[in-house]
mmCIF file of C-alpha atoms and ligand atoms in Angstrom:
data_model
loop_
_atom_site.group_PDB
_atom_site.id
_atom_site.type_symbol
_atom_site.label_atom_id
_atom_site.label_comp_id
_atom_site.label_asym_id
_atom_site.label_seq_id
_atom_site.Cartn_x
_atom_site.Cartn_y
_atom_site.Cartn_z
ATOM 1 C CA MET A 1255 75.820 112.659 96.298
ATOM 2 C CA SER A 1256 74.804 108.981 96.351
ATOM 3 C CA ALA A 1257 71.376 109.297 97.959
ATOM 4 C CA SER A 1258 70.610 105.841 96.549
ATOM 5 C CA LEU A 1259 72.757 103.847 98.968
ATOM 6 C CA GLU A 1260 71.094 100.458 99.457
ATOM 7 C CA LEU A 1261 72.103 97.722 101.958
ATOM 8 C CA LEU A 1262 71.938 94.398 100.157
ATOM 9 C CA LYS A 1263 73.058 92.086 102.975
ATOM 10 C CA GLN A 1264 74.855 92.341 106.289
ATOM 11 C CA PHE A 1265 76.736 89.916 108.509
ATOM 12 C CA GLN A 1266 78.214 90.122 112.019
ATOM 13 C CA CYS A 1267 81.995 89.433 111.903
ATOM 14 C CA PHE A 1268 84.550 89.609 114.737
ATOM 15 C CA GLY A 1269 82.236 91.888 116.688
ATOM 16 C CA GLY A 1270 81.777 94.266 113.775
ATOM 17 C CA THR A 1271 79.769 94.078 110.582
ATOM 18 C CA VAL A 1272 80.315 93.213 106.939
ATOM 19 C CA GLY A 1273 77.828 95.126 104.745
ATOM 20 C CA PHE A 1274 77.283 94.841 101.013
ATOM 21 C CA TYR A 1275 75.895 97.944 99.392
ATOM 22 C CA ARG A 1276 74.707 99.203 95.967
ATOM 23 C CA HIS A 1277 74.446 102.864 94.870
ATOM 24 C CA ASP A 1278 74.038 104.917 91.760
ATOM 25 C CA SER A 1279 77.529 106.091 90.780
ATOM 26 C CA VAL A 1280 77.842 109.467 89.103
ATOM 27 C CA ALA A 1281 81.416 108.804 87.941
ATOM 28 C CA CYS A 1282 80.472 105.466 86.301
ATOM 29 C CA ASN A 1283 76.955 106.491 85.356
ATOM 30 C CA SER A 1284 75.692 103.151 86.528
ATOM 31 C CA PRO A 1285 74.942 101.270 89.755
ATOM 32 C CA MET A 1286 78.067 100.185 91.627
ATOM 33 C CA ARG A 1287 78.565 97.816 94.507
ATOM 34 C CA PHE A 1288 80.987 97.722 97.397
ATOM 35 C CA ALA A 1289 81.553 95.893 100.652
ATOM 36 C CA ILE A 1290 82.523 97.529 103.962
ATOM 37 C CA TYR A 1291 83.805 96.007 107.139
ATOM 38 C CA GLN A 1292 83.080 98.150 110.147
ATOM 39 C CA PRO A 1293 85.081 97.025 113.190
ATOM 40 C CA PRO A 1294 83.487 96.985 116.620
ATOM 41 C CA GLN A 1295 85.268 100.326 117.467
ATOM 42 C CA ALA A 1296 83.237 102.087 114.798
ATOM 43 C CA ARG A 1297 80.090 101.759 117.066
ATOM 44 C CA SER A 1298 81.570 104.335 119.441
ATOM 45 C CA GLN A 1299 83.970 106.465 117.341
ATOM 46 C CA PRO A 1300 85.064 107.119 113.744
ATOM 47 C CA VAL A 1301 87.898 104.821 112.658
ATOM 48 C CA PRO A 1302 90.691 104.800 109.971
ATOM 49 C CA VAL A 1303 89.833 103.164 106.630
ATOM 50 C CA LEU A 1304 91.700 100.910 104.330
ATOM 51 C CA TYR A 1305 90.557 100.648 100.716
ATOM 52 C CA TRP A 1306 91.129 97.255 99.007
ATOM 53 C CA LEU A 1307 91.101 97.008 95.171
ATOM 54 C CA SER A 1308 90.719 93.506 93.818
ATOM 55 C CA GLY A 1309 91.983 91.875 90.690
ATOM 56 C CA LEU A 1310 90.740 90.679 87.318
ATOM 57 C CA THR A 1311 87.451 88.666 87.480
ATOM 58 C CA CYS A 1312 86.765 89.760 91.054
ATOM 59 C CA SER A 1313 83.741 91.492 92.590
ATOM 60 C CA GLU A 1314 83.353 93.276 95.955
ATOM 61 C CA GLU A 1315 83.126 89.844 97.546
ATOM 62 C CA ASN A 1316 86.342 87.938 96.903
ATOM 63 C CA PHE A 1317 88.596 89.798 99.384
ATOM 64 C CA ILE A 1318 85.944 89.906 102.168
ATOM 65 C CA VAL A 1319 85.183 86.156 101.865
ATOM 66 C CA LYS A 1320 88.711 84.756 101.224
ATOM 67 C CA ALA A 1321 91.459 86.994 102.650
ATOM 68 C CA GLY A 1322 90.642 86.721 106.372
ATOM 69 C CA ALA A 1323 91.343 90.323 106.997
ATOM 70 C CA GLN A 1324 88.534 91.094 109.374
ATOM 71 C CA ARG A 1325 90.067 89.539 112.448
ATOM 72 C CA LEU A 1326 93.107 91.875 112.310
ATOM 73 C CA ALA A 1327 90.977 94.867 111.237
ATOM 74 C CA ALA A 1328 88.860 94.331 114.377
ATOM 75 C CA GLU A 1329 91.929 94.111 116.551
ATOM 76 C CA TYR A 1330 93.316 97.460 115.202
ATOM 77 C CA GLY A 1331 89.984 99.240 114.728
ATOM 78 C CA LEU A 1332 90.291 99.573 110.985
ATOM 79 C CA ALA A 1333 87.387 99.782 108.523
ATOM 80 C CA ILE A 1334 87.903 98.095 105.137
ATOM 81 C CA VAL A 1335 86.091 99.128 101.907
ATOM 82 C CA ALA A 1336 86.237 96.793 98.854
ATOM 83 C CA PRO A 1337 84.613 98.132 95.694
ATOM 84 C CA ASP A 1338 83.654 96.053 92.663
ATOM 85 C CA THR A 1339 86.288 95.965 89.931
ATOM 86 C CA SER A 1340 84.209 97.588 87.196
ATOM 87 C CA PRO A 1341 80.789 98.795 86.291
ATOM 88 C CA ARG A 1342 78.536 95.975 85.132
ATOM 89 C CA ASP A 1343 75.599 95.474 82.701
ATOM 90 C CA THR A 1344 76.180 98.822 81.118
ATOM 91 C CA GLY A 1345 75.076 97.704 77.679
ATOM 92 C CA ILE A 1346 78.540 98.246 76.090
ATOM 93 C CA SER A 1347 78.936 95.672 73.283
ATOM 94 C CA GLY A 1348 81.447 92.998 74.203
ATOM 95 C CA GLU A 1349 81.632 94.079 77.874
ATOM 96 C CA ASP A 1350 81.342 90.512 79.136
ATOM 97 C CA ASP A 1351 83.303 88.740 76.347
ATOM 98 C CA ASP A 1352 86.778 88.704 77.826
ATOM 99 C CA TRP A 1353 87.867 88.096 81.429
ATOM 100 C CA ASP A 1354 90.642 90.746 81.165
ATOM 101 C CA LEU A 1355 88.650 93.576 79.589
ATOM 102 C CA GLY A 1356 85.299 95.108 80.504
ATOM 103 C CA SER A 1357 83.343 93.502 83.361
ATOM 104 C CA GLY A 1358 85.632 92.675 86.178
ATOM 105 C CA ALA A 1359 88.538 94.411 84.543
ATOM 106 C CA GLY A 1360 88.178 98.156 84.968
ATOM 107 C CA PHE A 1361 91.917 98.571 85.705
ATOM 108 C CA TYR A 1362 91.195 101.621 87.914
ATOM 109 C CA VAL A 1363 91.658 104.062 85.033
ATOM 110 C CA ASP A 1364 89.356 106.752 83.621
ATOM 111 C CA ALA A 1365 88.611 105.594 80.052
ATOM 112 C CA THR A 1366 88.895 108.256 77.393
ATOM 113 C CA GLN A 1367 87.752 106.072 74.450
ATOM 114 C CA THR A 1368 84.254 105.250 73.210
ATOM 115 C CA PRO A 1369 82.313 103.238 74.127
ATOM 116 C CA TRP A 1370 84.181 102.678 77.487
ATOM 117 C CA ASP A 1371 84.327 106.301 78.551
ATOM 118 C CA ALA A 1372 80.583 106.456 79.113
ATOM 119 C CA HIS A 1373 80.953 104.200 82.194
ATOM 120 C CA TYR A 1374 84.488 103.023 82.885
ATOM 121 C CA GLN A 1375 85.699 105.845 85.146
ATOM 122 C CA MET A 1376 87.119 103.658 87.863
ATOM 123 C CA TYR A 1377 89.977 105.919 88.934
ATOM 124 C CA ARG A 1378 87.666 108.809 89.672
ATOM 125 C CA TYR A 1379 85.294 106.415 91.294
ATOM 126 C CA VAL A 1380 87.730 104.830 93.752
ATOM 127 C CA THR A 1381 89.669 108.011 94.596
ATOM 128 C CA GLU A 1382 86.909 110.500 94.791
ATOM 129 C CA GLU A 1383 83.307 109.431 94.621
ATOM 130 C CA LEU A 1384 83.456 106.239 96.821
ATOM 131 C CA PRO A 1385 85.707 107.884 99.556
ATOM 132 C CA GLN A 1386 83.275 110.856 99.676
ATOM 133 C CA LEU A 1387 80.256 108.500 99.988
ATOM 134 C CA VAL A 1388 81.908 106.480 102.698
ATOM 135 C CA ALA A 1389 82.859 109.531 104.618
ATOM 136 C CA ASP A 1390 79.342 110.876 104.385
ATOM 137 C CA ARG A 1391 77.543 107.678 105.384
ATOM 138 C CA PHE A 1392 79.913 105.689 107.699
ATOM 139 C CA PRO A 1393 81.868 106.456 110.874
ATOM 140 C CA ILE A 1394 85.278 106.715 109.321
ATOM 141 C CA LEU A 1395 88.200 109.210 109.540
ATOM 142 C CA PRO A 1396 88.653 110.402 105.891
ATOM 143 C CA GLU A 1397 92.024 111.935 106.750
ATOM 144 C CA LYS A 1398 93.260 108.506 107.910
ATOM 145 C CA GLN A 1399 92.997 106.551 104.721
ATOM 146 C CA GLY A 1400 95.207 103.778 103.241
ATOM 147 C CA ILE A 1401 94.989 101.549 100.130
ATOM 148 C CA SER A 1402 95.965 98.071 99.155
ATOM 149 C CA GLY A 1403 95.032 95.504 96.560
ATOM 150 C CA HIS A 1404 95.947 92.473 94.515
ATOM 151 C CA SER A 1405 97.182 92.037 90.960
ATOM 152 C CA MET A 1406 95.236 94.526 88.719
ATOM 153 C CA GLY A 1407 94.051 95.999 92.113
ATOM 154 C CA GLY A 1408 97.548 96.017 93.557
ATOM 155 C CA HIS A 1409 98.564 98.196 90.664
ATOM 156 C CA GLY A 1410 95.426 100.289 91.248
ATOM 157 C CA ALA A 1411 96.494 100.834 94.839
ATOM 158 C CA LEU A 1412 100.004 101.879 93.827
ATOM 159 C CA ILE A 1413 98.761 104.462 91.209
ATOM 160 C CA CYS A 1414 96.116 105.905 93.584
ATOM 161 C CA ALA A 1415 98.725 106.453 96.280
ATOM 162 C CA LEU A 1416 101.477 107.741 93.966
ATOM 163 C CA LYS A 1417 99.057 110.143 92.282
ATOM 164 C CA ASN A 1418 97.583 111.205 95.631
ATOM 165 C CA PRO A 1419 100.247 111.158 98.337
ATOM 166 C CA ASP A 1420 98.329 113.535 100.469
ATOM 167 C CA ARG A 1421 95.171 111.346 100.478
ATOM 168 C CA TYR A 1422 96.730 107.930 101.189
ATOM 169 C CA ARG A 1423 98.934 107.644 104.286
ATOM 170 C CA SER A 1424 99.792 103.963 103.582
ATOM 171 C CA VAL A 1425 99.961 101.645 100.593
ATOM 172 C CA SER A 1426 100.730 98.010 100.010
ATOM 173 C CA ALA A 1427 100.107 95.409 97.287
ATOM 174 C CA PHE A 1428 100.042 91.691 96.655
ATOM 175 C CA ALA A 1429 101.467 90.599 93.287
ATOM 176 C CA PRO A 1430 100.706 93.833 91.533
ATOM 177 C CA ILE A 1431 100.851 94.314 87.838
ATOM 178 C CA CYS A 1432 103.809 96.652 88.230
ATOM 179 C CA ALA A 1433 104.306 97.987 84.759
ATOM 180 C CA PRO A 1434 101.051 97.734 82.760
ATOM 181 C CA THR A 1435 102.440 99.581 79.686
ATOM 182 C CA ARG A 1436 104.918 96.737 79.341
ATOM 183 C CA CYS A 1437 102.714 93.594 79.759
ATOM 184 C CA GLN A 1438 99.972 92.035 77.723
ATOM 185 C CA TRP A 1439 97.203 92.608 80.246
ATOM 186 C CA GLY A 1440 97.973 96.355 80.476
ATOM 187 C CA GLU A 1441 98.571 96.758 76.762
ATOM 188 C CA LYS A 1442 95.176 95.222 76.053
ATOM 189 C CA ALA A 1443 93.260 97.227 78.648
ATOM 190 C CA PHE A 1444 94.994 100.551 78.065
ATOM 191 C CA SER A 1445 94.662 100.394 74.234
ATOM 192 C CA HIS A 1446 90.885 99.964 74.622
ATOM 193 C CA TYR A 1447 90.287 102.369 77.519
ATOM 194 C CA LEU A 1448 92.906 105.039 76.726
ATOM 195 C CA GLY A 1449 93.573 104.702 73.045
ATOM 196 C CA GLY A 1450 96.648 104.075 70.887
ATOM 197 C CA ASP A 1451 98.808 106.951 72.199
ATOM 198 C CA ARG A 1452 101.161 105.232 74.562
ATOM 199 C CA THR A 1453 102.349 108.453 76.125
ATOM 200 C CA ALA A 1454 98.861 108.825 77.658
ATOM 201 C CA TRP A 1455 99.248 105.463 79.331
ATOM 202 C CA LYS A 1456 102.128 106.640 81.488
ATOM 203 C CA ALA A 1457 99.667 108.509 83.715
ATOM 204 C CA TYR A 1458 98.451 105.159 84.907
ATOM 205 C CA ASP A 1459 101.713 103.179 85.110
ATOM 206 C CA ALA A 1460 103.150 102.840 88.619
ATOM 207 C CA SER A 1461 106.655 102.242 87.356
ATOM 208 C CA GLU A 1462 106.464 105.513 85.382
ATOM 209 C CA LEU A 1463 104.647 107.478 88.117
ATOM 210 C CA VAL A 1464 107.060 106.612 90.891
ATOM 211 C CA LEU A 1465 109.888 108.300 88.994
ATOM 212 C CA ASN A 1466 108.272 111.750 89.697
ATOM 213 C CA ALA A 1467 105.996 111.032 92.695
ATOM 214 C CA LYS A 1468 106.567 112.415 96.085
ATOM 215 C CA TYR A 1469 105.372 109.476 98.134
ATOM 216 C CA ASP A 1470 107.885 109.521 100.916
ATOM 217 C CA ARG A 1471 106.236 106.709 102.986
ATOM 218 C CA PRO A 1472 107.277 103.053 102.657
ATOM 219 C CA ILE A 1473 105.563 100.773 100.143
ATOM 220 C CA LEU A 1474 105.145 97.120 101.002
ATOM 221 C CA ILE A 1475 104.775 94.493 98.258
ATOM 222 C CA ASP A 1476 104.483 90.701 98.549
ATOM 223 C CA GLN A 1477 105.021 88.574 95.463
ATOM 224 C CA GLY A 1478 104.940 84.744 95.329
ATOM 225 C CA THR A 1479 107.761 83.008 93.428
ATOM 226 C CA ALA A 1480 105.459 80.313 92.101
ATOM 227 C CA ASP A 1481 102.958 82.794 90.591
ATOM 228 C CA LYS A 1482 102.237 81.785 86.964
ATOM 229 C CA PHE A 1483 101.632 85.339 86.046
ATOM 230 C CA LEU A 1484 105.116 86.286 87.281
ATOM 231 C CA GLU A 1485 106.540 83.752 84.902
ATOM 232 C CA ASP A 1486 104.274 85.025 82.078
ATOM 233 C CA ARG A 1487 105.796 88.484 82.694
ATOM 234 C CA GLN A 1488 102.477 90.114 83.418
ATOM 235 C CA LEU A 1489 103.707 91.465 86.882
ATOM 236 C CA LEU A 1490 107.273 92.696 86.394
ATOM 237 C CA PRO A 1491 108.118 93.590 90.025
ATOM 238 C CA GLU A 1492 111.729 94.061 89.049
ATOM 239 C CA VAL A 1493 110.773 97.021 86.880
ATOM 240 C CA PHE A 1494 108.964 98.769 89.751
ATOM 241 C CA GLN A 1495 111.843 97.947 92.089
ATOM 242 C CA GLU A 1496 114.366 99.452 89.730
ATOM 243 C CA ALA A 1497 112.219 102.582 89.309
ATOM 244 C CA CYS A 1498 111.851 102.956 93.139
ATOM 245 C CA LYS A 1499 115.556 102.600 93.410
ATOM 246 C CA SER A 1500 116.314 105.354 90.994
ATOM 247 C CA ALA A 1501 113.574 107.619 92.465
ATOM 248 C CA GLY A 1502 114.659 107.094 96.081
ATOM 249 C CA GLN A 1503 111.200 105.611 96.923
ATOM 250 C CA PRO A 1504 111.276 103.371 99.997
ATOM 251 C CA LEU A 1505 110.045 99.879 98.933
ATOM 252 C CA THR A 1506 110.018 96.527 100.701
ATOM 253 C CA LEU A 1507 109.526 93.879 97.992
ATOM 254 C CA ARG A 1508 109.264 90.450 99.585
ATOM 255 C CA MET A 1509 109.616 87.434 97.237
ATOM 256 C CA GLN A 1510 107.638 84.722 99.043
ATOM 257 C CA ASP A 1511 109.035 81.279 98.211
ATOM 258 C CA GLY A 1512 106.582 78.806 96.633
ATOM 259 C CA TYR A 1513 103.445 81.041 96.799
ATOM 260 C CA ASP A 1514 101.231 81.481 93.792
ATOM 261 C CA HIS A 1515 98.748 84.186 92.694
ATOM 262 C CA SER A 1516 95.751 83.019 94.771
ATOM 263 C CA TYR A 1517 93.977 84.148 97.777
ATOM 264 C CA TYR A 1518 95.710 81.419 99.731
ATOM 265 C CA PHE A 1519 98.808 83.541 99.218
ATOM 266 C CA ILE A 1520 97.018 86.689 100.272
ATOM 267 C CA ALA A 1521 95.469 85.080 103.375
ATOM 268 C CA THR A 1522 98.999 83.962 104.406
ATOM 269 C CA PHE A 1523 100.415 87.478 104.538
ATOM 270 C CA ILE A 1524 97.404 89.737 104.967
ATOM 271 C CA ALA A 1525 98.204 90.185 108.703
ATOM 272 C CA ASP A 1526 101.513 91.812 107.796
ATOM 273 C CA HIS A 1527 99.769 94.185 105.489
ATOM 274 C CA ILE A 1528 97.089 95.151 107.988
ATOM 275 C CA ARG A 1529 99.836 95.816 110.519
ATOM 276 C CA HIS A 1530 101.664 97.974 107.852
ATOM 277 C CA HIS A 1531 98.555 100.085 107.395
ATOM 278 C CA ALA A 1532 97.645 100.148 111.071
ATOM 279 C CA ALA A 1533 101.125 101.517 111.970
ATOM 280 C CA ALA A 1534 100.364 104.493 109.697
ATOM 281 C CA LEU A 1535 96.702 104.973 110.305
ATOM 282 C CA CYS A 1536 95.850 103.832 113.873
ATOM 283 C CA GLY A 1537 96.882 105.172 117.196
HETATM 284 N N1 LIG B 2490 90.506 83.496 84.786
HETATM 285 C C1 LIG B 2490 91.890 83.595 84.821
HETATM 286 C C2 LIG B 2490 92.405 83.826 86.243
HETATM 287 C C3 LIG B 2490 91.778 85.040 86.885
HETATM 288 C C4 LIG B 2490 92.523 85.317 88.225
HETATM 289 O O1 LIG B 2490 93.421 84.672 88.640
HETATM 290 N N2 LIG B 2490 92.119 86.459 88.773
HETATM 291 C C5 LIG B 2490 92.739 86.761 90.020
HETATM 292 C C6 LIG B 2490 93.320 88.183 89.832
HETATM 293 S S1 LIG B 2490 94.444 88.205 88.423
HETATM 294 C C7 LIG B 2490 94.915 89.860 88.277
HETATM 295 O O2 LIG B 2490 94.289 90.857 88.383
HETATM 296 C C8 LIG B 2490 91.832 86.741 91.237
HETATM 297 O O3 LIG B 2490 91.915 87.471 92.197
HETATM 298 N N3 LIG B 2490 90.809 85.830 91.081
HETATM 299 C C9 LIG B 2490 89.739 85.750 92.020
HETATM 300 C C10 LIG B 2490 89.941 84.722 93.125
HETATM 301 O O4 LIG B 2490 89.090 84.710 94.016
HETATM 302 O O5 LIG B 2490 90.926 84.041 93.135
HETATM 303 C C11 LIG B 2490 92.624 82.452 84.233
HETATM 304 O O6 LIG B 2490 91.903 81.573 83.813
HETATM 305 O O7 LIG B 2490 93.878 82.438 84.237
#
């Protein structure tokens, strides 16, 4: 239980509130921060909840400040929870040295390798500890939960849903890292967090998981064609598309002409994603 929950700042937004919180995480053995948007409907009744997982270098603020999701969330009566992307200031040597490893780059896996395993338990944090805390402390409906995210967090959303089809009624992603065991970002993170045995990595690779997952609901992915990380072969949406095809997993992959990897891209299509989740969670 996170008895330590502390409100850091709060803002009124589209008739609801955006709150930024800190608490002592058991999973990560360190303080963690998250943001929550509570729509106006939450004042009178519990509401469905959408989890948003952000990408490399992000904190709990990026999505809330830049995506413009709150207007639609207020319309549909959807709460949004956006956790930080890693533990911070843990004292692990080199934690802040690289933008794609350590701080801001938890990759939503449970590290098994020292020194990371002492704190970097982001999968357990986002799938278990944080949802339990949110259900205990906020007026949400824990059985009506969806998940989305961007890039590293888009992949995080896919693996959380594919590994827990009973817990996430809806999933979508923007420019997700679709096959982390086959790209440089994933290879770097997984070798540090999970060790050298590549077979262990498959438990956190969406393109592997989907082959055996029983997620029978539709997945929505938007990917910009002018995304430099697409060109750098960090994202590999075609690998996930092929895996979905062979597994019979319903997938809508929209290649959005001329859009890059930024939050301008996310802001452009966020309404479609909120509607995708609201169709499964609201009403
Ligand atoms: N520092 C990097 C770029 C980092 C970056 O683009 N981060 C993305 C997520 S990338 C995949 O997980 C992001 O969301 N940034 C935050 C933002 O508000 O845009 C570089 O120099 O290339």
